[in-house]
Amino acid sequence: MVRFKSRYLLCEVCVPDRSSLQLLEDRTIYNTLRAAVNRAHGDYGSALFNIGVIVKYLNAHTGVVLIRSRKKHYRLIWSALSFITCLENRGQKVQCFLNCLHVGGTIRTCQKFLVKYNRQQLHRMLPACKTDAEKQEVRRAILSCSLSNVREEEADEDGSDDDGDEET
Amino acid sequence: MEEPSKFERYVYKNASVYHYMKISLVLENGNKYITDAQFKQLITCGLKDLYGEVGASFPFDLLKFDQNELTGILRVYNSGLVKLWSALTLLGSYQNEACAFRVMQVSPFLLALSGNSRELQFGDQLTL
């Protein structure tokens, strides 16, 4: 039927030191993105931004941002993301760049991708752990990350990780 | 028995890669001294206001420029025609003075710009 289709851009804010991430707000990202779209695409870009773009979700601990835009213009907004060099928050400038991880049609698909992506990142972190306690923490985190209605995956994870525990 | 000669017709959808526009600049307070570089800079400023850095970086060429009449011929790629034309329409001022761009002819072929049935004058001499 006829409805407004949107695209959700799942992005990650990459900063040199993680402590400056804590102060991020979705208003900061919105204003910075609007300025970048205005510089890159002029009045036309500003008008498109005003119509359909909104920052739907921001996680200050991990730096994950979810931006929604109309389906017709998501590439324009995406192209302006690369021109963002610093985020300004209450007079403090934070050097950063926005990395786009995934483009989804709904929030649900972006969430599924984020779960898979976080699990991959944790797997990557495991060899880099220095102490045993950290390793146990990471393993517990991998086991617990799943959507509430994806029960089969959890059972498989339990089985394979138990074998891994017995070997070490 | 020879075969009847075949009739073949070629239809091109995009015959030319470029579009050519014949435009003229009309200033409120009469003609000023504008060089061709300033003319092109003015059009680029108009593109930059409307379409930003990405729009202003789109390549277009000023092929001919008449300094007395302030008319010129622009060449632009097909994908940029709409952007260029809309930017010319919305350009309103040059050095704080009201101005307007009149688009006289647009054609995918440069040869078509050499004649214009609107400006044709019949008489003893055929002047175009």
Coordinates of C-alpha atoms in Angstrom, one line a residue:
Chain A
M1 CA 0.0 0.0 0.0
V2 CA 1.1 3.6 0.0
R3 CA 3.2 4.6 3.0
F4 CA 6.4 6.5 3.7
K5 CA 9.4 4.3 3.3
S6 CA 12.5 5.2 5.3
R7 CA 16.1 4.1 5.5
Y8 CA 17.9 3.8 8.8
L9 CA 21.6 4.6 8.8
L10 CA 23.4 2.7 11.6
C11 CA 26.6 4.7 12.3
E12 CA 29.4 4.5 14.8
V13 CA 31.1 7.6 16.3
C14 CA 34.9 7.0 16.3
V15 CA 36.8 9.2 18.8
P16 CA 40.5 9.0 19.8
D17 CA 39.7 8.8 23.6
R18 CA 36.5 7.1 24.8
S19 CA 35.9 9.4 27.8
S20 CA 34.8 12.2 25.6
L21 CA 32.0 10.0 24.2
Q22 CA 30.0 10.2 27.4
L23 CA 28.9 13.8 26.9
L24 CA 27.3 13.1 23.5
E25 CA 23.6 14.0 23.0
D26 CA 21.4 13.3 20.0
R27 CA 20.8 17.1 19.6
T28 CA 24.6 17.5 19.0
I29 CA 24.6 14.9 16.3
Y30 CA 21.5 16.4 14.7
N31 CA 22.9 19.9 14.6
T32 CA 26.3 18.8 13.3
L33 CA 24.7 16.7 10.6
R34 CA 22.5 19.6 9.6
A35 CA 25.5 21.9 9.3
A36 CA 27.4 19.3 7.2
V37 CA 24.4 18.7 4.8
N38 CA 24.0 22.5 4.4
R39 CA 27.7 22.9 3.5
A40 CA 27.8 20.0 1.2
H41 CA 24.4 20.2 -0.5
G42 CA 23.3 23.8 0.0
D43 CA 19.7 24.9 0.3
Y44 CA 18.4 21.8 -1.5
G45 CA 20.1 19.6 1.1
S46 CA 18.9 21.7 4.0
A47 CA 15.3 21.4 2.8
L48 CA 15.5 17.6 2.4
F49 CA 17.1 17.4 5.9
N50 CA 14.3 19.4 7.5
I51 CA 11.6 17.1 6.0
G52 CA 12.7 13.6 6.9
V53 CA 15.8 13.3 9.0
I54 CA 15.8 12.5 12.7
V55 CA 18.3 10.9 15.1
K56 CA 16.4 8.0 16.4
Y57 CA 18.9 6.4 18.9
L58 CA 22.2 7.3 20.4
N59 CA 24.2 5.1 22.8
A60 CA 26.8 7.3 24.6
H61 CA 28.7 4.3 25.9
T62 CA 29.4 2.5 22.6
G63 CA 28.9 5.5 20.3
V64 CA 26.2 3.9 18.1
V65 CA 23.9 6.3 16.3
L66 CA 20.7 5.5 14.4
I67 CA 19.7 8.1 11.9
R68 CA 16.4 7.9 10.0
S69 CA 15.8 9.6 6.6
R70 CA 13.5 9.2 3.6
K71 CA 14.2 6.4 1.2
K72 CA 14.7 8.8 -1.8
H73 CA 17.4 11.0 -0.1
Y74 CA 19.3 8.7 2.2
R75 CA 22.3 8.7 -0.1
L76 CA 22.5 12.5 0.1
I77 CA 22.6 12.4 3.9
W78 CA 25.0 9.5 3.8
S79 CA 27.4 11.4 1.7
A80 CA 27.4 14.4 4.1
L81 CA 28.4 12.1 7.0
S82 CA 31.9 11.8 5.7
F83 CA 32.4 15.6 5.9
I84 CA 31.9 15.6 9.7
T85 CA 35.2 16.1 11.5
C86 CA 34.3 17.4 14.9
L87 CA 31.2 17.3 17.2
E88 CA 30.6 20.4 19.3
N89 CA 28.9 20.0 22.7
R90 CA 28.5 23.0 25.0
G91 CA 31.6 24.7 23.7
Q92 CA 33.8 21.5 23.8
K93 CA 35.0 20.3 20.5
V94 CA 35.5 16.5 20.1
Q95 CA 37.5 15.3 17.1
C96 CA 35.7 12.4 15.5
F97 CA 34.5 10.7 12.4
L98 CA 31.2 8.9 11.7
N99 CA 31.5 5.4 10.3
C100 CA 28.4 4.0 8.7
L101 CA 28.0 0.3 9.6
H102 CA 24.7 -0.7 8.0
V103 CA 21.7 0.7 6.1
G104 CA 18.4 -0.9 7.0
G105 CA 14.8 -0.5 6.1
T106 CA 13.4 -0.8 9.6
I107 CA 14.7 -0.4 13.2
R108 CA 14.3 -4.2 13.7
T109 CA 16.8 -5.1 10.9
C110 CA 19.3 -2.6 12.3
Q111 CA 18.9 -4.1 15.7
K112 CA 19.5 -7.6 14.4
F113 CA 22.6 -6.4 12.6
L114 CA 23.8 -4.6 15.7
V115 CA 23.6 -7.8 17.8
K116 CA 25.6 -9.7 15.2
Y117 CA 28.1 -7.0 14.9
N118 CA 28.6 -6.6 18.6
R119 CA 29.1 -10.4 18.9
Q120 CA 31.8 -10.2 16.2
Q121 CA 33.5 -7.4 18.0
L122 CA 33.5 -9.3 21.3
H123 CA 35.0 -12.4 19.5
R124 CA 37.7 -10.1 18.3
M125 CA 38.3 -8.7 21.7
L126 CA 38.7 -12.2 23.3
P127 CA 42.3 -12.9 22.1
A128 CA 43.3 -9.4 23.1
C129 CA 42.2 -9.9 26.8
K130 CA 45.1 -9.9 29.2
T131 CA 43.7 -11.4 32.4
D132 CA 41.5 -14.5 33.0
A133 CA 38.8 -12.4 34.7
E134 CA 38.5 -10.2 31.6
K135 CA 38.2 -13.4 29.5
Q136 CA 35.3 -14.7 31.6
E137 CA 33.6 -11.3 31.4
V138 CA 33.8 -11.3 27.6
R139 CA 32.6 -14.9 27.3
R140 CA 29.6 -14.0 29.6
A141 CA 28.8 -11.0 27.4
I142 CA 28.9 -13.1 24.2
L143 CA 26.5 -15.6 25.7
S144 CA 24.1 -13.0 26.9
C145 CA 23.8 -10.9 23.7
S146 CA 20.8 -11.9 21.7
L147 CA 17.3 -10.7 20.9
S148 CA 14.8 -12.0 23.4
N149 CA 12.9 -14.1 20.9
V150 CA 15.9 -15.7 19.3
R151 CA 16.1 -18.7 21.6
E152 CA 17.7 -21.3 19.2
E153 CA 20.8 -19.2 18.7
E154 CA 21.3 -18.9 22.4
A155 CA 21.1 -22.7 22.9
D156 CA 23.7 -23.3 20.1
E157 CA 26.0 -20.7 21.6
D158 CA 25.8 -22.3 25.1
G159 CA 26.8 -25.7 23.6
S160 CA 29.8 -24.5 21.6
D161 CA 31.1 -22.2 24.4
D162 CA 30.9 -25.0 27.0
D163 CA 33.2 -27.1 24.8
G164 CA 35.6 -24.2 24.6
D165 CA 35.6 -23.8 28.4
E166 CA 36.4 -27.5 28.9
E167 CA 39.4 -27.3 26.5
T168 CA 41.0 -24.3 28.3
Chain B
M1 CA 15.7 -12.4 -57.5
E2 CA 17.1 -9.6 -55.5
E3 CA 15.8 -8.9 -52.1
P4 CA 13.9 -5.6 -51.6
S5 CA 16.1 -3.1 -49.8
K6 CA 15.5 -2.9 -46.1
F7 CA 14.4 0.2 -44.4
E8 CA 16.3 0.7 -41.1
R9 CA 15.6 3.4 -38.6
Y10 CA 17.9 4.3 -35.7
V11 CA 16.3 5.9 -32.7
Y12 CA 18.7 7.5 -30.2
K13 CA 17.4 8.3 -26.7
N14 CA 20.4 10.2 -25.5
A15 CA 21.9 11.5 -28.6
S16 CA 24.4 13.9 -27.0
V17 CA 26.3 13.7 -23.8
Y18 CA 26.1 17.5 -23.3
H19 CA 23.4 20.1 -23.3
Y20 CA 24.0 23.6 -24.6
M21 CA 22.2 26.7 -23.2
K22 CA 22.2 30.2 -24.6
I23 CA 21.7 32.6 -21.8
S24 CA 21.8 36.4 -21.2
L25 CA 22.3 38.4 -18.0
V26 CA 20.0 41.3 -17.4
L27 CA 21.0 43.9 -14.8
E28 CA 18.7 46.3 -13.2
N29 CA 20.9 49.4 -13.7
G30 CA 22.1 48.8 -17.2
N31 CA 25.2 47.0 -18.3
K32 CA 28.3 46.7 -16.2
Y33 CA 31.8 45.7 -17.1
I34 CA 31.9 41.9 -16.5
T35 CA 34.7 39.7 -17.7
D36 CA 34.0 36.1 -18.7
A37 CA 35.7 34.8 -15.6
Q38 CA 33.4 36.9 -13.4
F39 CA 30.4 35.7 -15.4
K40 CA 31.4 32.0 -14.7
Q41 CA 32.1 32.8 -11.1
L42 CA 28.6 34.3 -10.7
I43 CA 27.0 31.2 -12.0
T44 CA 29.2 29.0 -9.7
C45 CA 28.1 31.1 -6.8
G46 CA 24.5 30.6 -7.7
L47 CA 25.1 26.8 -7.9
K48 CA 26.9 26.9 -4.5
D49 CA 24.0 28.7 -2.8
L50 CA 21.4 26.2 -4.0
Y51 CA 23.3 22.9 -4.2
G52 CA 26.2 23.4 -1.9
E53 CA 29.9 22.3 -2.4
V54 CA 28.8 19.2 -4.3
G55 CA 26.7 21.3 -6.7
A56 CA 29.3 24.0 -7.2
S57 CA 31.9 21.4 -8.2
F58 CA 29.8 20.2 -11.1
P59 CA 31.8 20.9 -14.3
F60 CA 30.3 23.2 -16.9
D61 CA 31.9 25.4 -19.6
L62 CA 31.3 28.9 -20.9
L63 CA 31.9 28.4 -24.6
K64 CA 31.2 31.9 -25.9
F65 CA 30.8 35.2 -24.2
D66 CA 29.7 38.5 -25.6
Q67 CA 30.8 41.3 -23.2
N68 CA 28.6 44.1 -24.8
E69 CA 25.4 42.1 -24.8
L70 CA 26.3 40.0 -21.7
T71 CA 25.2 36.8 -23.5
G72 CA 26.9 33.5 -23.4
I73 CA 26.7 29.8 -24.4
L74 CA 27.1 27.2 -21.6
R75 CA 27.8 23.5 -22.0
V76 CA 26.9 21.1 -19.3
Y77 CA 26.5 17.3 -18.9
N78 CA 23.1 15.9 -19.2
S79 CA 22.9 15.0 -15.5
G80 CA 23.6 18.5 -14.4
L81 CA 21.2 20.4 -16.7
V82 CA 18.3 20.5 -14.2
K83 CA 20.6 21.7 -11.4
L84 CA 22.2 24.4 -13.6
W85 CA 19.0 25.7 -14.9
S86 CA 17.3 25.9 -11.5
A87 CA 20.4 27.7 -10.1
L88 CA 20.2 30.2 -12.9
T89 CA 16.6 30.8 -12.3
L90 CA 17.0 31.5 -8.6
L91 CA 20.1 33.7 -8.9
G92 CA 19.0 37.1 -7.9
S93 CA 21.8 39.5 -7.2
Y94 CA 25.3 40.4 -8.5
Q95 CA 27.4 42.6 -6.2
N96 CA 24.3 43.8 -4.3
E97 CA 22.5 44.7 -7.5
A98 CA 19.4 43.0 -8.8
C99 CA 19.9 40.9 -11.8
A100 CA 18.3 38.1 -13.8
F101 CA 19.3 35.3 -16.1
R102 CA 17.2 34.9 -19.2
V103 CA 17.5 31.4 -20.8
M104 CA 17.0 31.9 -24.5
Q105 CA 17.7 28.5 -26.0
V106 CA 18.5 25.0 -24.7
S107 CA 19.5 22.2 -27.1
P108 CA 21.5 19.0 -27.0
F109 CA 23.1 20.0 -30.2
L110 CA 25.3 23.1 -30.6
L111 CA 24.3 23.6 -34.2
A112 CA 20.7 24.3 -33.1
L113 CA 21.8 27.3 -31.2
S114 CA 23.0 29.0 -34.3
G115 CA 19.5 29.7 -35.6
N116 CA 16.5 30.8 -33.7
S117 CA 13.1 31.2 -35.4
R118 CA 12.1 33.8 -32.8
E119 CA 14.9 36.2 -33.7
L120 CA 14.6 35.6 -37.4
Q121 CA 14.1 38.8 -39.4
F122 CA 12.9 38.7 -43.0
G123 CA 13.8 41.5 -45.3
D124 CA 16.1 42.4 -48.1
Q125 CA 19.0 41.0 -46.1
L126 CA 18.5 37.7 -44.4
T127 CA 19.7 38.5 -40.9
L128 CA 19.5 36.1 -38.0

